[in-house]
JSON list of C-alpha atoms in Angstrom, two decimals:
[
{"chain": "D", "resi": 1, "resn": "PHE", "atom": "CA", "xyz": [59.10, 22.45, 30.38]},
{"chain": "D", "resi": 2, "resn": "THR", "atom": "CA", "xyz": [55.33, 22.77, 29.44]},
{"chain": "D", "resi": 3, "resn": "LYS", "atom": "CA", "xyz": [52.65, 20.33, 28.56]},
{"chain": "D", "resi": 4, "resn": "GLY", "atom": "CA", "xyz": [49.44, 21.26, 26.92]},
{"chain": "D", "resi": 5, "resn": "GLY", "atom": "CA", "xyz": [50.33, 24.86, 27.85]},
{"chain": "D", "resi": 6, "resn": "LYS", "atom": "CA", "xyz": [50.84, 24.36, 31.42]},
{"chain": "D", "resi": 7, "resn": "ALA", "atom": "CA", "xyz": [54.34, 24.46, 33.27]},
{"chain": "D", "resi": 8, "resn": "VAL", "atom": "CA", "xyz": [55.01, 21.18, 34.40]},
{"chain": "D", "resi": 9, "resn": "GLU", "atom": "CA", "xyz": [58.31, 20.63, 36.39]},
{"chain": "D", "resi": 10, "resn": "ALA", "atom": "CA", "xyz": [60.85, 18.20, 35.38]},
{"chain": "D", "resi": 11, "resn": "PRO", "atom": "CA", "xyz": [61.19, 15.26, 37.66]},
{"chain": "D", "resi": 12, "resn": "ALA", "atom": "CA", "xyz": [63.96, 15.21, 40.15]},
{"chain": "D", "resi": 13, "resn": "ALA", "atom": "CA", "xyz": [66.82, 12.57, 40.01]},
{"chain": "D", "resi": 14, "resn": "GLY", "atom": "CA", "xyz": [65.35, 9.31, 41.69]},
{"chain": "D", "resi": 15, "resn": "GLU", "atom": "CA", "xyz": [61.70, 10.70, 40.90]},
{"chain": "D", "resi": 16, "resn": "THR", "atom": "CA", "xyz": [61.98, 9.62, 37.26]},
{"chain": "D", "resi": 17, "resn": "ALA", "atom": "CA", "xyz": [61.02, 5.82, 38.09]},
{"chain": "D", "resi": 18, "resn": "ALA", "atom": "CA", "xyz": [57.95, 6.68, 39.47]},
{"chain": "D", "resi": 19, "resn": "CYS", "atom": "CA", "xyz": [56.44, 8.75, 36.84]},
{"chain": "D", "resi": 20, "resn": "ALA", "atom": "CA", "xyz": [56.99, 5.68, 33.99]},
{"chain": "D", "resi": 21, "resn": "GLN", "atom": "CA", "xyz": [53.80, 3.67, 34.48]},
{"chain": "D", "resi": 22, "resn": "ALA", "atom": "CA", "xyz": [53.13, 0.02, 33.83]},
{"chain": "D", "resi": 23, "resn": "GLY", "atom": "CA", "xyz": [52.91, -0.53, 30.33]},
{"chain": "D", "resi": 24, "resn": "ALA", "atom": "CA", "xyz": [55.11, 2.09, 29.48]},
{"chain": "D", "resi": 25, "resn": "ILE", "atom": "CA", "xyz": [58.38, 1.42, 27.24]},
{"chain": "D", "resi": 26, "resn": "VAL", "atom": "CA", "xyz": [61.25, 2.80, 29.65]},
{"chain": "D", "resi": 27, "resn": "TYR", "atom": "CA", "xyz": [65.12, 2.31, 29.30]},
{"chain": "D", "resi": 28, "resn": "ILE", "atom": "CA", "xyz": [68.20, 2.07, 31.38]},
{"chain": "D", "resi": 29, "resn": "ASP", "atom": "CA", "xyz": [71.82, 3.62, 30.64]},
{"chain": "D", "resi": 30, "resn": "LEU", "atom": "CA", "xyz": [74.14, 0.64, 30.69]},
{"chain": "D", "resi": 31, "resn": "ASP", "atom": "CA", "xyz": [76.88, 2.52, 30.64]},
{"chain": "D", "resi": 32, "resn": "ARG", "atom": "CA", "xyz": [76.02, 4.03, 33.95]},
{"chain": "D", "resi": 33, "resn": "ILE", "atom": "CA", "xyz": [75.19, 1.04, 35.60]},
{"chain": "D", "resi": 34, "resn": "LEU", "atom": "CA", "xyz": [78.56, -0.37, 34.60]},
{"chain": "D", "resi": 35, "resn": "THR", "atom": "CA", "xyz": [80.06, 2.23, 36.07]},
{"chain": "D", "resi": 36, "resn": "ASP", "atom": "CA", "xyz": [78.23, 2.64, 39.18]},
{"chain": "D", "resi": 37, "resn": "TYR", "atom": "CA", "xyz": [77.23, -0.98, 40.29]},
{"chain": "D", "resi": 38, "resn": "ASP", "atom": "CA", "xyz": [79.09, -1.84, 43.24]},
{"chain": "D", "resi": 39, "resn": "MET", "atom": "CA", "xyz": [79.54, -5.50, 41.89]},
{"chain": "D", "resi": 40, "resn": "ALA", "atom": "CA", "xyz": [80.86, -4.06, 38.52]},
{"chain": "D", "resi": 41, "resn": "ASN", "atom": "CA", "xyz": [83.31, -2.29, 40.22]},
{"chain": "D", "resi": 42, "resn": "ASP", "atom": "CA", "xyz": [84.33, -5.25, 42.73]},
{"chain": "D", "resi": 43, "resn": "LEU", "atom": "CA", "xyz": [84.68, -7.65, 40.07]},
{"chain": "D", "resi": 44, "resn": "ARG", "atom": "CA", "xyz": [86.55, -5.03, 37.32]},
{"chain": "D", "resi": 45, "resn": "SER", "atom": "CA", "xyz": [88.87, -4.56, 40.40]},
{"chain": "D", "resi": 46, "resn": "VAL", "atom": "CA", "xyz": [89.88, -8.08, 40.79]},
{"chain": "D", "resi": 47, "resn": "VAL", "atom": "CA", "xyz": [90.21, -8.56, 36.96]},
{"chain": "D", "resi": 48, "resn": "GLU", "atom": "CA", "xyz": [92.46, -5.31, 36.94]},
{"chain": "D", "resi": 49, "resn": "THR", "atom": "CA", "xyz": [94.65, -6.84, 39.50]},
{"chain": "D", "resi": 50, "resn": "LYS", "atom": "CA", "xyz": [94.92, -10.28, 37.94]},
{"chain": "D", "resi": 51, "resn": "ALA", "atom": "CA", "xyz": [95.97, -8.41, 34.98]},
{"chain": "D", "resi": 52, "resn": "GLN", "atom": "CA", "xyz": [98.46, -6.33, 36.61]},
{"chain": "D", "resi": 53, "resn": "ASN", "atom": "CA", "xyz": [99.94, -9.28, 38.28]},
{"chain": "D", "resi": 54, "resn": "ILE", "atom": "CA", "xyz": [100.27, -11.50, 34.86]},
{"chain": "D", "resi": 55, "resn": "GLN", "atom": "CA", "xyz": [101.83, -8.18, 33.05]},
{"chain": "D", "resi": 56, "resn": "ALA", "atom": "CA", "xyz": [104.31, -7.79, 35.86]},
{"chain": "D", "resi": 57, "resn": "GLU", "atom": "CA", "xyz": [105.21, -11.56, 35.55]},
{"chain": "D", "resi": 58, "resn": "ILE", "atom": "CA", "xyz": [105.37, -11.24, 31.64]},
{"chain": "D", "resi": 59, "resn": "THR", "atom": "CA", "xyz": [107.61, -7.97, 32.12]},
{"chain": "D", "resi": 60, "resn": "ARG", "atom": "CA", "xyz": [109.81, -10.04, 34.40]},
{"chain": "D", "resi": 61, "resn": "ARG", "atom": "CA", "xyz": [110.60, -13.06, 32.13]},
{"chain": "D", "resi": 62, "resn": "GLY", "atom": "CA", "xyz": [110.80, -10.45, 29.26]},
{"chain": "D", "resi": 63, "resn": "GLN", "atom": "CA", "xyz": [113.38, -8.57, 30.86]},
{"chain": "D", "resi": 64, "resn": "LYS", "atom": "CA", "xyz": [115.33, -11.99, 31.97]},
{"chain": "D", "resi": 65, "resn": "LEU", "atom": "CA", "xyz": [115.39, -13.32, 28.50]},
{"chain": "D", "resi": 66, "resn": "GLU", "atom": "CA", "xyz": [116.54, -9.57, 27.14]},
{"chain": "D", "resi": 67, "resn": "LYS", "atom": "CA", "xyz": [119.50, -9.68, 29.44]},
{"chain": "D", "resi": 68, "resn": "GLN", "atom": "CA", "xyz": [120.38, -13.22, 28.36]},
{"chain": "D", "resi": 69, "resn": "VAL", "atom": "CA", "xyz": [120.18, -12.27, 24.75]},
{"chain": "D", "resi": 70, "resn": "THR", "atom": "CA", "xyz": [122.33, -9.15, 25.39]},
{"chain": "D", "resi": 71, "resn": "GLU", "atom": "CA", "xyz": [125.06, -11.15, 27.41]},
{"chain": "D", "resi": 72, "resn": "TYR", "atom": "CA", "xyz": [125.26, -14.13, 24.42]},
{"chain": "D", "resi": 73, "resn": "GLN", "atom": "CA", "xyz": [125.52, -10.71, 21.94]},
{"chain": "D", "resi": 74, "resn": "GLU", "atom": "CA", "xyz": [128.34, -9.51, 23.93]},
{"chain": "D", "resi": 75, "resn": "LYS", "atom": "CA", "xyz": [130.23, -12.69, 24.47]},
{"chain": "D", "resi": 76, "resn": "LEU", "atom": "CA", "xyz": [129.82, -13.50, 20.44]},
{"chain": "D", "resi": 77, "resn": "GLN", "atom": "CA", "xyz": [131.06, -10.08, 19.64]},
{"chain": "D", "resi": 78, "resn": "LYS", "atom": "CA", "xyz": [134.31, -10.25, 22.24]},
{"chain": "D", "resi": 79, "resn": "GLY", "atom": "CA", "xyz": [134.59, -13.84, 20.77]},
{"chain": "D", "resi": 80, "resn": "LEU", "atom": "CA", "xyz": [134.59, -15.39, 24.01]},
{"chain": "D", "resi": 81, "resn": "MET", "atom": "CA", "xyz": [132.84, -18.63, 23.03]},
{"chain": "D", "resi": 82, "resn": "THR", "atom": "CA", "xyz": [133.43, -21.06, 20.18]},
{"chain": "D", "resi": 83, "resn": "ARG", "atom": "CA", "xyz": [131.37, -21.33, 17.19]},
{"chain": "D", "resi": 84, "resn": "SER", "atom": "CA", "xyz": [129.85, -24.55, 18.03]},
{"chain": "D", "resi": 85, "resn": "VAL", "atom": "CA", "xyz": [129.03, -23.21, 21.83]},
{"chain": "D", "resi": 86, "resn": "ALA", "atom": "CA", "xyz": [127.42, -20.39, 20.27]},
{"chain": "D", "resi": 87, "resn": "GLU", "atom": "CA", "xyz": [125.09, -22.06, 17.97]},
{"chain": "D", "resi": 88, "resn": "VAL", "atom": "CA", "xyz": [124.02, -24.23, 21.06]},
{"chain": "D", "resi": 89, "resn": "GLN", "atom": "CA", "xyz": [123.36, -21.04, 22.93]},
{"chain": "D", "resi": 90, "resn": "GLY", "atom": "CA", "xyz": [121.93, -19.11, 20.34]},
{"chain": "D", "resi": 91, "resn": "GLN", "atom": "CA", "xyz": [119.54, -22.42, 19.51]},
{"chain": "D", "resi": 92, "resn": "LYS", "atom": "CA", "xyz": [118.31, -22.50, 23.32]},
{"chain": "D", "resi": 93, "resn": "LEU", "atom": "CA", "xyz": [117.83, -18.48, 23.14]},
{"chain": "D", "resi": 94, "resn": "GLN", "atom": "CA", "xyz": [115.42, -19.05, 20.23]},
{"chain": "D", "resi": 95, "resn": "GLU", "atom": "CA", "xyz": [113.73, -21.88, 21.98]},
{"chain": "D", "resi": 96, "resn": "GLN", "atom": "CA", "xyz": [113.23, -19.51, 24.95]},
{"chain": "D", "resi": 97, "resn": "GLU", "atom": "CA", "xyz": [111.85, -16.90, 23.10]},
{"chain": "D", "resi": 98, "resn": "ILE", "atom": "CA", "xyz": [109.48, -19.01, 21.44]},
{"chain": "D", "resi": 99, "resn": "ASP", "atom": "CA", "xyz": [108.30, -20.28, 24.85]},
{"chain": "D", "resi": 100, "resn": "PHE", "atom": "CA", "xyz": [108.17, -16.80, 26.07]},
{"chain": "D", "resi": 101, "resn": "ASN", "atom": "CA", "xyz": [105.95, -15.56, 23.48]},
{"chain": "D", "resi": 102, "resn": "ASN", "atom": "CA", "xyz": [103.79, -18.56, 23.71]},
{"chain": "D", "resi": 103, "resn": "TYR", "atom": "CA", "xyz": [103.50, -17.89, 27.59]},
{"chain": "D", "resi": 104, "resn": "ALA", "atom": "CA", "xyz": [102.73, -14.49, 27.02]},
{"chain": "D", "resi": 105, "resn": "ALA", "atom": "CA", "xyz": [99.95, -15.15, 24.45]},
{"chain": "D", "resi": 106, "resn": "GLN", "atom": "CA", "xyz": [98.34, -17.80, 26.96]},
{"chain": "D", "resi": 107, "resn": "LYS", "atom": "CA", "xyz": [98.57, -15.10, 29.71]},
{"chain": "D", "resi": 108, "resn": "GLN", "atom": "CA", "xyz": [96.80, -12.73, 27.47]},
{"chain": "D", "resi": 109, "resn": "GLN", "atom": "CA", "xyz": [94.17, -15.25, 26.84]},
{"chain": "D", "resi": 110, "resn": "GLU", "atom": "CA", "xyz": [93.73, -15.83, 30.24]},
{"chain": "D", "resi": 111, "resn": "ILE", "atom": "CA", "xyz": [93.13, -11.63, 30.77]},
{"chain": "D", "resi": 112, "resn": "ASN", "atom": "CA", "xyz": [90.75, -12.12, 28.22]},
{"chain": "D", "resi": 113, "resn": "GLU", "atom": "CA", "xyz": [88.82, -14.87, 29.45]},
{"chain": "D", "resi": 114, "resn": "GLU", "atom": "CA", "xyz": [88.66, -13.36, 32.77]},
{"chain": "D", "resi": 115, "resn": "GLN", "atom": "CA", "xyz": [87.10, -10.19, 31.38]},
{"chain": "D", "resi": 116, "resn": "VAL", "atom": "CA", "xyz": [84.68, -12.32, 29.31]},
{"chain": "D", "resi": 117, "resn": "VAL", "atom": "CA", "xyz": [83.48, -14.15, 32.61]},
{"chain": "D", "resi": 118, "resn": "MET", "atom": "CA", "xyz": [83.23, -10.80, 34.40]},
{"chain": "D", "resi": 119, "resn": "MET", "atom": "CA", "xyz": [80.94, -9.32, 31.83]},
{"chain": "D", "resi": 120, "resn": "ASN", "atom": "CA", "xyz": [78.95, -12.45, 31.82]},
{"chain": "D", "resi": 121, "resn": "GLN", "atom": "CA", "xyz": [78.58, -12.35, 35.45]},
{"chain": "D", "resi": 122, "resn": "LEU", "atom": "CA", "xyz": [77.43, -8.66, 35.35]},
{"chain": "D", "resi": 123, "resn": "GLY", "atom": "CA", "xyz": [75.00, -9.43, 32.47]},
{"chain": "D", "resi": 124, "resn": "ASP", "atom": "CA", "xyz": [73.38, -12.16, 34.16]},
{"chain": "D", "resi": 125, "resn": "ALA", "atom": "CA", "xyz": [73.05, -10.42, 37.43]},
{"chain": "D", "resi": 126, "resn": "ILE", "atom": "CA", "xyz": [71.73, -7.18, 35.81]},
{"chain": "D", "resi": 127, "resn": "GLN", "atom": "CA", "xyz": [69.19, -9.63, 33.43]},
{"chain": "D", "resi": 128, "resn": "THR", "atom": "CA", "xyz": [67.98, -11.60, 36.60]},
{"chain": "D", "resi": 129, "resn": "PHE", "atom": "CA", "xyz": [67.47, -8.32, 38.64]},
{"chain": "D", "resi": 130, "resn": "ILE", "atom": "CA", "xyz": [65.53, -6.72, 35.72]},
{"chain": "D", "resi": 131, "resn": "ASN", "atom": "CA", "xyz": [63.37, -9.53, 35.39]},
{"chain": "D", "resi": 132, "resn": "ASN", "atom": "CA", "xyz": [62.28, -9.67, 38.88]},
{"chain": "D", "resi": 133, "resn": "TYR", "atom": "CA", "xyz": [62.10, -6.03, 38.87]},
{"chain": "D", "resi": 134, "resn": "ASN", "atom": "CA", "xyz": [59.80, -5.93, 35.82]},
{"chain": "D", "resi": 135, "resn": "GLU", "atom": "CA", "xyz": [57.39, -8.35, 37.62]},
{"chain": "D", "resi": 136, "resn": "GLU", "atom": "CA", "xyz": [56.47, -5.84, 40.12]},
{"chain": "D", "resi": 137, "resn": "LYS", "atom": "CA", "xyz": [56.57, -2.71, 37.41]},
{"chain": "D", "resi": 138, "resn": "GLN", "atom": "CA", "xyz": [55.12, -4.33, 34.62]},
{"chain": "D", "resi": 139, "resn": "TYR", "atom": "CA", "xyz": [56.61, -2.27, 31.90]},
{"chain": "D", "resi": 140, "resn": "ALA", "atom": "CA", "xyz": [55.63, -3.20, 28.24]},
{"chain": "D", "resi": 141, "resn": "MET", "atom": "CA", "xyz": [59.50, -2.95, 27.45]},
{"chain": "D", "resi": 142, "resn": "ILE", "atom": "CA", "xyz": [62.72, -2.24, 28.77]},
{"chain": "D", "resi": 143, "resn": "LEU", "atom": "CA", "xyz": [65.49, -0.85, 26.61]},
{"chain": "D", "resi": 144, "resn": "THR", "atom": "CA", "xyz": [69.17, -0.90, 27.27]},
{"chain": "D", "resi": 145, "resn": "ASN", "atom": "CA", "xyz": [70.88, 2.46, 26.13]},
{"chain": "D", "resi": 146, "resn": "SER", "atom": "CA", "xyz": [74.62, 2.44, 25.63]},
{"chain": "D", "resi": 147, "resn": "GLY", "atom": "CA", "xyz": [76.33, 5.16, 24.17]},
{"chain": "D", "resi": 148, "resn": "GLY", "atom": "CA", "xyz": [73.25, 6.63, 22.75]},
{"chain": "D", "resi": 149, "resn": "ALA", "atom": "CA", "xyz": [71.79, 3.59, 21.03]},
{"chain": "D", "resi": 150, "resn": "PRO", "atom": "CA", "xyz": [69.21, 2.66, 20.59]},
{"chain": "D", "resi": 151, "resn": "VAL", "atom": "CA", "xyz": [67.81, 5.67, 22.48]},
{"chain": "D", "resi": 152, "resn": "ILE", "atom": "CA", "xyz": [68.99, 8.75, 21.11]},
{"chain": "D", "resi": 153, "resn": "THR", "atom": "CA", "xyz": [66.26, 11.29, 23.00]},
{"chain": "D", "resi": 154, "resn": "ALA", "atom": "CA", "xyz": [63.64, 10.18, 25.62]},
{"chain": "D", "resi": 155, "resn": "ASP", "atom": "CA", "xyz": [61.54, 12.02, 28.09]},
{"chain": "D", "resi": 156, "resn": "ALA", "atom": "CA", "xyz": [63.58, 11.85, 31.34]},
{"chain": "D", "resi": 157, "resn": "ALA", "atom": "CA", "xyz": [60.51, 10.39, 33.19]},
{"chain": "D", "resi": 158, "resn": "LEU", "atom": "CA", "xyz": [61.18, 6.89, 31.08]},
{"chain": "D", "resi": 159, "resn": "ASP", "atom": "CA", "xyz": [64.59, 6.61, 32.49]},
{"chain": "D", "resi": 160, "resn": "ILE", "atom": "CA", "xyz": [64.71, 4.08, 34.98]},
{"chain": "D", "resi": 161, "resn": "THR", "atom": "CA", "xyz": [68.55, 3.84, 35.36]},
{"chain": "D", "resi": 162, "resn": "ASP", "atom": "CA", "xyz": [68.55, 5.37, 39.11]},
{"chain": "D", "resi": 163, "resn": "ASP", "atom": "CA", "xyz": [65.76, 2.90, 40.52]},
{"chain": "D", "resi": 164, "resn": "VAL", "atom": "CA", "xyz": [67.72, -0.02, 38.57]},
{"chain": "D", "resi": 165, "resn": "LEU", "atom": "CA", "xyz": [70.91, 1.20, 40.10]},
{"chain": "D", "resi": 166, "resn": "ALA", "atom": "CA", "xyz": [69.55, 1.58, 43.60]},
{"chain": "D", "resi": 167, "resn": "GLY", "atom": "CA", "xyz": [67.93, -1.95, 43.41]},
{"chain": "D", "resi": 168, "resn": "LEU", "atom": "CA", "xyz": [70.82, -3.82, 41.88]},
{"chain": "D", "resi": 169, "resn": "ASN", "atom": "CA", "xyz": [73.42, -1.98, 44.81]},
{"chain": "D", "resi": 170, "resn": "GLU", "atom": "CA", "xyz": [71.10, -3.11, 47.49]},
{"chain": "D", "resi": 171, "resn": "GLU", "atom": "CA", "xyz": [70.80, -6.52, 46.44]},
{"chain": "D", "resi": 172, "resn": "TYR", "atom": "CA", "xyz": [74.50, -7.00, 45.67]},
{"chain": "D", "resi": 173, "resn": "ILE", "atom": "CA", "xyz": [75.29, -5.52, 49.32]},
{"chain": "D", "resi": 174, "resn": "LYS", "atom": "CA", "xyz": [72.64, -8.27, 50.63]},
{"chain": "D", "resi": 175, "resn": "SER", "atom": "CA", "xyz": [74.45, -10.82, 48.95]},
{"chain": "D", "resi": 176, "resn": "LYS", "atom": "CA", "xyz": [77.81, -9.79, 50.12]},
{"chain": "D", "resi": 177, "resn": "ASN", "atom": "CA", "xyz": [76.52, -9.67, 53.74]},
{"chain": "D", "resi": 178, "resn": "ASN", "atom": "CA", "xyz": [75.14, -12.97, 53.50]},
{"chain": "D", "resi": 179, "resn": "LYS", "atom": "CA", "xyz": [78.68, -14.58, 52.25]}
]
């Protein structure tokens, strides 16, 4: 691109952070950080595994209940039980269905809580890193861009995502090795 009539090369990836000077207003692409940050990927993997295990247990219990209902209906249609036995078993199945629905709702709430905790952990790690990072860089403001908001367009030299992402991953690897 040109600046003041002179041709200027666009900064290469990784060099953009060096172009932003102290006092500048810069931004990070939060979507990219959440995709490429090793901690985010590790935490997401753990939460997804827990969610899959919970969903498998819900499915198993649901199929068991469904089988019991089908067996009950078949016996009822064939007249293989008395009316009083049918009423007792029907009531039992209704209670089991209520218990199952409560169980499934509780487990879904647990998955939601796991996701909230994961996002809080990521947010805290990113915020802590950026606070320390900015002590050195002394930017006037660091904006968080996500899905094109609030930064619709900006000079690529003000995008510090690569630098922040490299620092976050480096710090995360060090913390993992120390554990």
